[in-house]
Coordinates of C-alpha atoms in Angstrom, one line a residue:
X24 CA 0.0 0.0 0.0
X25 CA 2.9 2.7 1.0
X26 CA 4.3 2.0 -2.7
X27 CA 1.3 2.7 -4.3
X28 CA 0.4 5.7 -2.1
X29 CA 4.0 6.9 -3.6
X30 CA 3.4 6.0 -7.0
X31 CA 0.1 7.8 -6.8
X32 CA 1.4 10.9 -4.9
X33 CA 4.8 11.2 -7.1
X34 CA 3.2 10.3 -10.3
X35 CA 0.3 12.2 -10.0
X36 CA 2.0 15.5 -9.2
X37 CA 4.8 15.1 -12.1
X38 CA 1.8 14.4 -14.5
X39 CA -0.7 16.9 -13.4
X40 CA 2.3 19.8 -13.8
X41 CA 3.1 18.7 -16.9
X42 CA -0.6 19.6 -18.2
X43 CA -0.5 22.6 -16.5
X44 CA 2.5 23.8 -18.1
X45 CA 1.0 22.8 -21.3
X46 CA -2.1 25.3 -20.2
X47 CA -4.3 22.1 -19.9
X48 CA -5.9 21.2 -16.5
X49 CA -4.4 19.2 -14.8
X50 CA -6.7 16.7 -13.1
X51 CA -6.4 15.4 -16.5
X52 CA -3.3 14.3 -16.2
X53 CA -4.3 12.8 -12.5
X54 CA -6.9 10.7 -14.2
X55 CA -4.7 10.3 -16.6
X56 CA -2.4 8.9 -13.9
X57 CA -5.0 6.6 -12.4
X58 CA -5.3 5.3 -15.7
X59 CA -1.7 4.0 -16.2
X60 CA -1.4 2.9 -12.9
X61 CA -4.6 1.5 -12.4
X62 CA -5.4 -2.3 -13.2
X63 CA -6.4 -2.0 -16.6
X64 CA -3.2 -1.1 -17.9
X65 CA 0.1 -1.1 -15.7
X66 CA -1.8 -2.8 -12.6
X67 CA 0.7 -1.0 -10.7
X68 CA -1.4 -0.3 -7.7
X69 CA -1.9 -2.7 -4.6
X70 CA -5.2 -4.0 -4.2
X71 CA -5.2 -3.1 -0.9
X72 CA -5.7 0.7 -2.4
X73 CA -8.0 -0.5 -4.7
X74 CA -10.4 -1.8 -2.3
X75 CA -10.6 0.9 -0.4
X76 CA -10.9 3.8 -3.3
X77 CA -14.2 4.2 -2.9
X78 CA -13.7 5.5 0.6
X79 CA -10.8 7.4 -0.4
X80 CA -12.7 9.2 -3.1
X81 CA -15.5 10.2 -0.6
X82 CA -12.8 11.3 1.9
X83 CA -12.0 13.7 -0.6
X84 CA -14.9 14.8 -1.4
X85 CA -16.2 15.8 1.9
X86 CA -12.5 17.9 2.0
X87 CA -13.8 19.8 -0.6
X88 CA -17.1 20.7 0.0
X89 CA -16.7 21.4 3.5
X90 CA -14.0 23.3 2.4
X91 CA -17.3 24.8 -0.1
X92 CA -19.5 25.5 3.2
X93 CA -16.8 27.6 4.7
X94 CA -17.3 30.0 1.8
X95 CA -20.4 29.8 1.0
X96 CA -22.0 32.8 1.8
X97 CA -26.0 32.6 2.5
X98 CA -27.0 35.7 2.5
X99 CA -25.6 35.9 -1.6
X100 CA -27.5 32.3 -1.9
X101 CA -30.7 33.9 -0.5
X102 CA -30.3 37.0 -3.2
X103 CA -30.2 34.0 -6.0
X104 CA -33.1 32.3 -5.0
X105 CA -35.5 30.3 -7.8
X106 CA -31.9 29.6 -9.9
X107 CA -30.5 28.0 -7.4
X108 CA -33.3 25.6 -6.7
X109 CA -33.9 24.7 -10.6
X110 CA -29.8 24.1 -11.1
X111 CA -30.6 21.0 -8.7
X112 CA -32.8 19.6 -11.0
X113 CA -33.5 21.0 -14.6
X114 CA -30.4 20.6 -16.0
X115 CA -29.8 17.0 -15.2
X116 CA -34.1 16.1 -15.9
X117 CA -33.1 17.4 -19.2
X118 CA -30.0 15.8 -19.8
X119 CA -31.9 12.3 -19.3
X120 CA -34.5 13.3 -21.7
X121 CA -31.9 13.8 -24.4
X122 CA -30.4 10.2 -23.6
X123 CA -33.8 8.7 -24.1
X124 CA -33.9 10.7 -27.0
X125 CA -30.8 9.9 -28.9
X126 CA -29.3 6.8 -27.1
X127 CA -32.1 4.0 -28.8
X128 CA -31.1 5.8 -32.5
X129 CA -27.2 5.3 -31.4
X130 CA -27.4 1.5 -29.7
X131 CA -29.9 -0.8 -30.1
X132 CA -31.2 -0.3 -26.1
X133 CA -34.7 0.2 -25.0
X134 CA -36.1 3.5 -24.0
X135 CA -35.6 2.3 -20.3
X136 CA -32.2 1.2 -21.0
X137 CA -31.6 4.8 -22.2
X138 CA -33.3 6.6 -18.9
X139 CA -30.9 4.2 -17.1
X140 CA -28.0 5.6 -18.6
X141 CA -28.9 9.0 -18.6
X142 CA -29.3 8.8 -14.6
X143 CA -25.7 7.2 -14.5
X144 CA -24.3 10.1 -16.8
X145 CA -26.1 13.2 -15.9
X146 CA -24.8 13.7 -12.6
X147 CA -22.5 17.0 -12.7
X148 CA -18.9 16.3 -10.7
X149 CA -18.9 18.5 -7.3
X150 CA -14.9 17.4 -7.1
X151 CA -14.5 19.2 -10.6
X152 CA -16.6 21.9 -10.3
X153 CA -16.5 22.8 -6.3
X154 CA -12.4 24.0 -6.3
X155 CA -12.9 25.7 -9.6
X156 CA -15.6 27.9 -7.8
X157 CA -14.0 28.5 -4.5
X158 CA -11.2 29.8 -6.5
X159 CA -13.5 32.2 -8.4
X160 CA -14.6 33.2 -5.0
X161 CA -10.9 33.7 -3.7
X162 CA -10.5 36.3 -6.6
X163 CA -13.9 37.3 -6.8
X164 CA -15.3 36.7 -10.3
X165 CA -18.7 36.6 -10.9
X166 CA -19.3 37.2 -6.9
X167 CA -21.6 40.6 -7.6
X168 CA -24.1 38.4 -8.7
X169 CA -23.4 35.2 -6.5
X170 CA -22.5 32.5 -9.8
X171 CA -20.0 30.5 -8.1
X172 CA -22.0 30.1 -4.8
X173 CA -25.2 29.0 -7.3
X174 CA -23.8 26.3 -8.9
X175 CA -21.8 25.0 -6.1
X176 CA -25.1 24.8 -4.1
X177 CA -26.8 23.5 -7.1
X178 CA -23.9 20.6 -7.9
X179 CA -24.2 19.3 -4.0
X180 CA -28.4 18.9 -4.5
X181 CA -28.1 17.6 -8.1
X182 CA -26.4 14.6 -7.5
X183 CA -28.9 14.0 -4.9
X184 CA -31.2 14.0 -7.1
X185 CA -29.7 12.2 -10.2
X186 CA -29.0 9.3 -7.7
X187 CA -32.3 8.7 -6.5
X188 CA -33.3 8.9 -10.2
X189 CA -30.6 5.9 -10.8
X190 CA -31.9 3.5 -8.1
X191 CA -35.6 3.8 -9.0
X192 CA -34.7 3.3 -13.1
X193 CA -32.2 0.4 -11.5
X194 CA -36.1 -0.9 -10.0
X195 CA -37.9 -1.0 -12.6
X196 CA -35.0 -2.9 -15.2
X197 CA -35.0 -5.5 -12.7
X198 CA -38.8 -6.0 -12.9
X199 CA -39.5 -4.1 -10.0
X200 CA -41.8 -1.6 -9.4
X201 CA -41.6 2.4 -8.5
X202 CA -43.9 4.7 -6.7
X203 CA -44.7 8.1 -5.7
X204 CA -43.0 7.5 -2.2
X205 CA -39.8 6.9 -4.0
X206 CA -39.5 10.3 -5.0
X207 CA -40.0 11.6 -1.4
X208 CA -36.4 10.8 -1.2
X209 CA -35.0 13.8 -3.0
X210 CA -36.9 16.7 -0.3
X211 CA -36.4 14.8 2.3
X212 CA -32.8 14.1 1.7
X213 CA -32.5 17.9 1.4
X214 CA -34.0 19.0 4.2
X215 CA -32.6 17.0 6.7
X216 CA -29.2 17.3 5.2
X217 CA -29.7 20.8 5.8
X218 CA -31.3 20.7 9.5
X219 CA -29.0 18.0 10.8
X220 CA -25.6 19.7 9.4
X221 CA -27.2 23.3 10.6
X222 CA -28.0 22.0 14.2
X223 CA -23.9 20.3 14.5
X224 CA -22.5 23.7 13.4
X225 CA -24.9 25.6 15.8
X226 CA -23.2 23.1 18.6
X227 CA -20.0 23.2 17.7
X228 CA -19.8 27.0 17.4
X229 CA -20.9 27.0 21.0
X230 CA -18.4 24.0 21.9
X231 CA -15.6 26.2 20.0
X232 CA -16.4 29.3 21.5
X233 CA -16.3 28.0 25.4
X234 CA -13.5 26.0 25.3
X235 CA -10.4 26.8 23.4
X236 CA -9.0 24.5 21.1
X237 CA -6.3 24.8 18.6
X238 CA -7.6 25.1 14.8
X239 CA -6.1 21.5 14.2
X240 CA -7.9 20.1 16.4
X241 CA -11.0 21.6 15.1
X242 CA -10.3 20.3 11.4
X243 CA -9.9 16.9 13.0
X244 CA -13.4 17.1 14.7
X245 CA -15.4 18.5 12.0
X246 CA -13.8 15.6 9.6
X247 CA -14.6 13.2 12.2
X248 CA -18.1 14.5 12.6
X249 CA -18.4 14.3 8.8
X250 CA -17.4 11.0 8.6
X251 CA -20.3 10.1 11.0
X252 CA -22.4 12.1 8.6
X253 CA -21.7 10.5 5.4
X254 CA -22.0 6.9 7.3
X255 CA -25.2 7.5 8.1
X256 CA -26.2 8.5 4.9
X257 CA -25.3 5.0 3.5
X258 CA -26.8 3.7 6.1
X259 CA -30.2 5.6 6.1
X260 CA -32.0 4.0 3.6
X261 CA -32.3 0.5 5.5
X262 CA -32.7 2.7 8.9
X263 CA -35.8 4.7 7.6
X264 CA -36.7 2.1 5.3
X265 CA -36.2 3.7 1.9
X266 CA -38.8 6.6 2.2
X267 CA -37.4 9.4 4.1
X268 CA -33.6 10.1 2.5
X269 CA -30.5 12.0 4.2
X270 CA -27.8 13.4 2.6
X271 CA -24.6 13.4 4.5
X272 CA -22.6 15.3 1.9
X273 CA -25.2 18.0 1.7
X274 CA -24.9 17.8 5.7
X275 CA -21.2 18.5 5.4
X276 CA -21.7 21.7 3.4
X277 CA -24.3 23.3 5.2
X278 CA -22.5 22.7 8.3
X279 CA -19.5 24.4 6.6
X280 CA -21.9 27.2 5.8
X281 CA -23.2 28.0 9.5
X282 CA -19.6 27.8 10.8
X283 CA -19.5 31.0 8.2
X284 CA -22.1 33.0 9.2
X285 CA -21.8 32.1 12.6
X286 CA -18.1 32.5 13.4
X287 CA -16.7 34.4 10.0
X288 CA -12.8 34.5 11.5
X289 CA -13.0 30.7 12.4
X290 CA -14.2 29.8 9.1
X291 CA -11.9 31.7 7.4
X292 CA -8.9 30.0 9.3
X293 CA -10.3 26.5 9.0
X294 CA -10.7 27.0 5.3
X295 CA -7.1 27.6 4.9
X296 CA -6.8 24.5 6.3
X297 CA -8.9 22.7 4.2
X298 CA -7.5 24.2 1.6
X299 CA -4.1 22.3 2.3
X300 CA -5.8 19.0 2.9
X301 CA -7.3 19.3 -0.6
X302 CA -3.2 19.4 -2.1
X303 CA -3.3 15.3 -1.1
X304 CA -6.6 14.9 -1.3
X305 CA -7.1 15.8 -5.2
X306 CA -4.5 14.0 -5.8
X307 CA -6.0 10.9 -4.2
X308 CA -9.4 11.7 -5.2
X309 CA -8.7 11.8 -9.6
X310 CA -5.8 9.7 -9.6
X311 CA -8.3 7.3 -8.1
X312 CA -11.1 8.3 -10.6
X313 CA -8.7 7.5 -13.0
X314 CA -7.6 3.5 -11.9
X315 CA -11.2 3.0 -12.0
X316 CA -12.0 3.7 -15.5
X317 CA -11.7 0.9 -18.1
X318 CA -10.3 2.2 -21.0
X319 CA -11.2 -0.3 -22.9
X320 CA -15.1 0.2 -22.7
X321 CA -14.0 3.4 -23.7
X322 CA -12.8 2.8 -26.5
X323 CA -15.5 0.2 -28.2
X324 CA -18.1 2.8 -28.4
X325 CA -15.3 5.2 -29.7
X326 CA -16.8 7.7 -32.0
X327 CA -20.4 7.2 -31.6
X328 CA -20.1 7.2 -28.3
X329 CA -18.3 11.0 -27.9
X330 CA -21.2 11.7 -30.1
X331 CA -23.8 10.7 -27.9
X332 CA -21.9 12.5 -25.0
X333 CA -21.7 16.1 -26.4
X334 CA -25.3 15.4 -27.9
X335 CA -26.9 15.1 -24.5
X336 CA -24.9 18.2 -22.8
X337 CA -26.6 20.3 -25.4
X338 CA -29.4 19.6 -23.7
X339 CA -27.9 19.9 -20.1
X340 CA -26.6 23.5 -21.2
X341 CA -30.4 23.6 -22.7
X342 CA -31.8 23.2 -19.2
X343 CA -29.4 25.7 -17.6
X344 CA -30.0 28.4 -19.6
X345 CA -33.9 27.5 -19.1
X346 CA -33.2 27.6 -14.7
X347 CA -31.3 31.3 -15.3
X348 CA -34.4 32.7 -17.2
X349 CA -35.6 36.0 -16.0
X350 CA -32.5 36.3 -13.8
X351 CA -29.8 39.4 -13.9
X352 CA -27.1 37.1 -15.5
X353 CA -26.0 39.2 -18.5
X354 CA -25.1 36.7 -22.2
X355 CA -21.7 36.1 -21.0
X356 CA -22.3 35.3 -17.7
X357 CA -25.2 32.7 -18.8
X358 CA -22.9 31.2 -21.3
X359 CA -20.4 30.8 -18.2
X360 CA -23.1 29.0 -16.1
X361 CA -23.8 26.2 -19.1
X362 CA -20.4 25.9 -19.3
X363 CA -19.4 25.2 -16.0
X364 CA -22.2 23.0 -15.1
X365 CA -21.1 20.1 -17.2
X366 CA -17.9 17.9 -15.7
X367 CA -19.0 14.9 -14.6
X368 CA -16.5 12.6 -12.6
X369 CA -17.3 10.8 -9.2
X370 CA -20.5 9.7 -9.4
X371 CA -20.3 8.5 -12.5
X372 CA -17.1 6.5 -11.5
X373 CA -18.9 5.4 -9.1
X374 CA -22.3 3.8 -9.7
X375 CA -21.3 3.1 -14.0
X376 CA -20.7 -0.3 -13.2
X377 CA -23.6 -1.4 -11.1
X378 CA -25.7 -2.3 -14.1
X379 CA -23.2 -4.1 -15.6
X380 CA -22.5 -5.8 -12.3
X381 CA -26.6 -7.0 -11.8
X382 CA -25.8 -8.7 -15.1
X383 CA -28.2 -6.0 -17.3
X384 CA -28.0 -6.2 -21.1
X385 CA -27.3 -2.9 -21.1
X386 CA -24.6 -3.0 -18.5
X387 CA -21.3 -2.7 -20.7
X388 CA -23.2 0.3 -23.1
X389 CA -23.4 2.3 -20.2
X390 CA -20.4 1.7 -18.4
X391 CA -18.6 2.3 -21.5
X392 CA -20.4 6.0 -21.9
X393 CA -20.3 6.8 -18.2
X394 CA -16.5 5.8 -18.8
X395 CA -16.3 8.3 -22.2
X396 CA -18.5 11.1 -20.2
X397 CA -15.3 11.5 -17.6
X398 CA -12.8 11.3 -20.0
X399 CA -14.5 14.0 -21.8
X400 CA -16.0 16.5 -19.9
X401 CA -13.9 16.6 -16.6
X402 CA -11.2 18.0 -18.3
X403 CA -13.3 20.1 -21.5
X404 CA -15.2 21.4 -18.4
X405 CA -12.4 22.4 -16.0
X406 CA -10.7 23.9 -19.3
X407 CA -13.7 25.8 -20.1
X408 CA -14.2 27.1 -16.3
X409 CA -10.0 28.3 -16.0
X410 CA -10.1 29.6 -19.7
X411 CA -13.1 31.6 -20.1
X412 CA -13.8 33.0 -16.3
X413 CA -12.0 36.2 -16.8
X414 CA -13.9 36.9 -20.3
X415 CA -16.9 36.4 -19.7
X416 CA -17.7 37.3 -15.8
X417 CA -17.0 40.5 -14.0
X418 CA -14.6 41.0 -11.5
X419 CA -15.7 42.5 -8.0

């Protein structure tokens, strides 16, 4: 395990500045990394890493988007309002409607088959677009009218959403059956997500403020904490029996985001923490990505399948410009938005496989494009984000 922690640490950083230095970004040449490394091509990395990654790659992302909470500003969330409630949704609804549209005219896959897919691919990547946003925050572009802090709240709710999507779909191609109750999921989720990681913060700033404790040892609770939180989130469904839904990562933020209002100096100090935490964990977090992509399913579909993948975010950047309507985001600004809101990354190198593991038809068709939509847009996206941000939003 230490060699591979090496490989992945050394390699990773020697790859990823050699894409920056070529102007490209470089968690493609972490994935990139992963790739090489990862048991589909050099098999370089211990098993003992591999079986683990999962947990690794969630370890990262609660870094980041606690990291997120601790800048996330409410009051400039409350001034967005409707936008930010329709990015959790409207964009990825509309991204699934395009794969039922054009998916059964590309593979020979039933209309299900297709809604399947599109709930496996249609997921936006918090662990792309989250850094890119804090740093738009750090030099304040686009902050006047709140864009990062809208689509970083909008990513954390939109995979909420997308992923209860994907387990009823994953229902109803095994011959199961779906109902309304299934959908209570998504609010639910939200809400107590939000309570639960409010009420923590509102007890911790109280903890922090009576007894003094070094800021360390404050980043150590609040991970510890959010490790409980994301547990219970995996746990929750068979607690509450499938009904009433939690999301731990959407606790993590909004905990992040009290600790902001509340105690503004602490936050501040514990983001700059974070912020060196996320130097490892990025690393760990796409190099990871990366080992578990199969480049060969990639590369079966190969042309037809980037196709299909650029098809579908026309109608992602379709439904973001339809959430921004009647909002004060000039042309530029809305192109930015459409722009931003398309990597895709953990989720989808996360669940891509399940069909394929419950032995679906479909199974290796949408691994293979869940595979293609990481290789494509994580890096297009972050490219897009660090090339166009100073052209086409304002600085404050």
């Amino acid at each position: 395990m230490l060699l591979s922690l090496a490989l992945i640490f050394l390699c990773g950083m020697i790859l990823g500045k050699i894409f920056s230095i070529l102007k490209l970004p470089s968690l493609l040449g972490l994935i990139i990394t992963g790739i090489i490394l990862g048991p589909y091509c050099l098999n370089l990395l211990d098993n003992s890493i591999l079986s683990i990654s999962a947990d690794l790659r969630e370890l990262a992302l609660i870094i980041i988007l606690t990291r997120a909470g601790l800048n996330l500003d409410i009051e400039d969330l409350k001034k967005v309002g409707r936008p930010a409630i329709l990015m959790c949704f409207v964009p990825a609804s509309f991204e699934i409607i395009g794969m039922i549209l054009i998916a059964p005219k590309f593979f020979n896959i039933t209309l299900l088959d297709a809604a399947l897919m599109g709930s496996v691919v249609a997921a936006v990547s918090p662990a792309v677009l989250v850094p890119k946003m804090l740093k738009l925050i750090d030099e304040k572009y686009g902050t006047n009218k709140s864009i990062p802090q809208m689509l970083m709240a909008g990513a954390s709710v939109d995979d909420i959403f997308v992923i209860v999507l994907f387990a009823s779909f994953t229902s109803l191609v095994k011959g199961g059956n779906i109902s309304a109750l299934d959908f209570i999921k998504i609010p639910t989720a939200i809400i107590f997500g939000l309570l639960i990681g409010v009420l923590i913060a509102f007890i911790l700033s109280k903890f922090f403020t009576r007894f003094h404790i070094r800021d360390s040892a404050k980043v150590v609770i609040i991970l510890s904490i959010s490790f409980i939180l994301v547990t219970i989130e995996n746990s929750a469904s068979k607690f509450l029996n499938g009904i009433i839904g939690f999301s731990g990562l959407l606790a993590v933020m909004s905990m992040g985001a009290y600790l902001k209002k509340s105690k503004e100096e602490l936050s501040k100090r514990l983001s700059l923490k974070y912020s060196k935490l996320w130097v490892a964990a990025e690393i760990i977090l796409f190099v990871l990505v990366g080992a578990a992509v199969n480049i060969n399913y990639a590369l079966k579909t190969g042309f037809i399948g980037v196709i299909l993948i650029l098809s579908v975010l026309v109608f992602r950047m379709l439904g973001v410009l339809i959430s921004l309507i009647k909002t004060k985001l000039n042309k530029k600004e809305r192109i930015f938005s459409m722009m931003a809101y398309c990597p895709k990354a953990t989720v989808q190198a996360a669940i891509g496989s399940i069909p394929l593991a419950f032995g679906f038809a479909s199974g290796e068709i949408i691994l293979t494009v869940a595979v293609l939509s990481i290789l494509i847009t994580a890096p297009l996206g972050a490219f897009a984000i660090e090339f166009f941000y100073k052209r086409l939003l304002e600085h404050e």
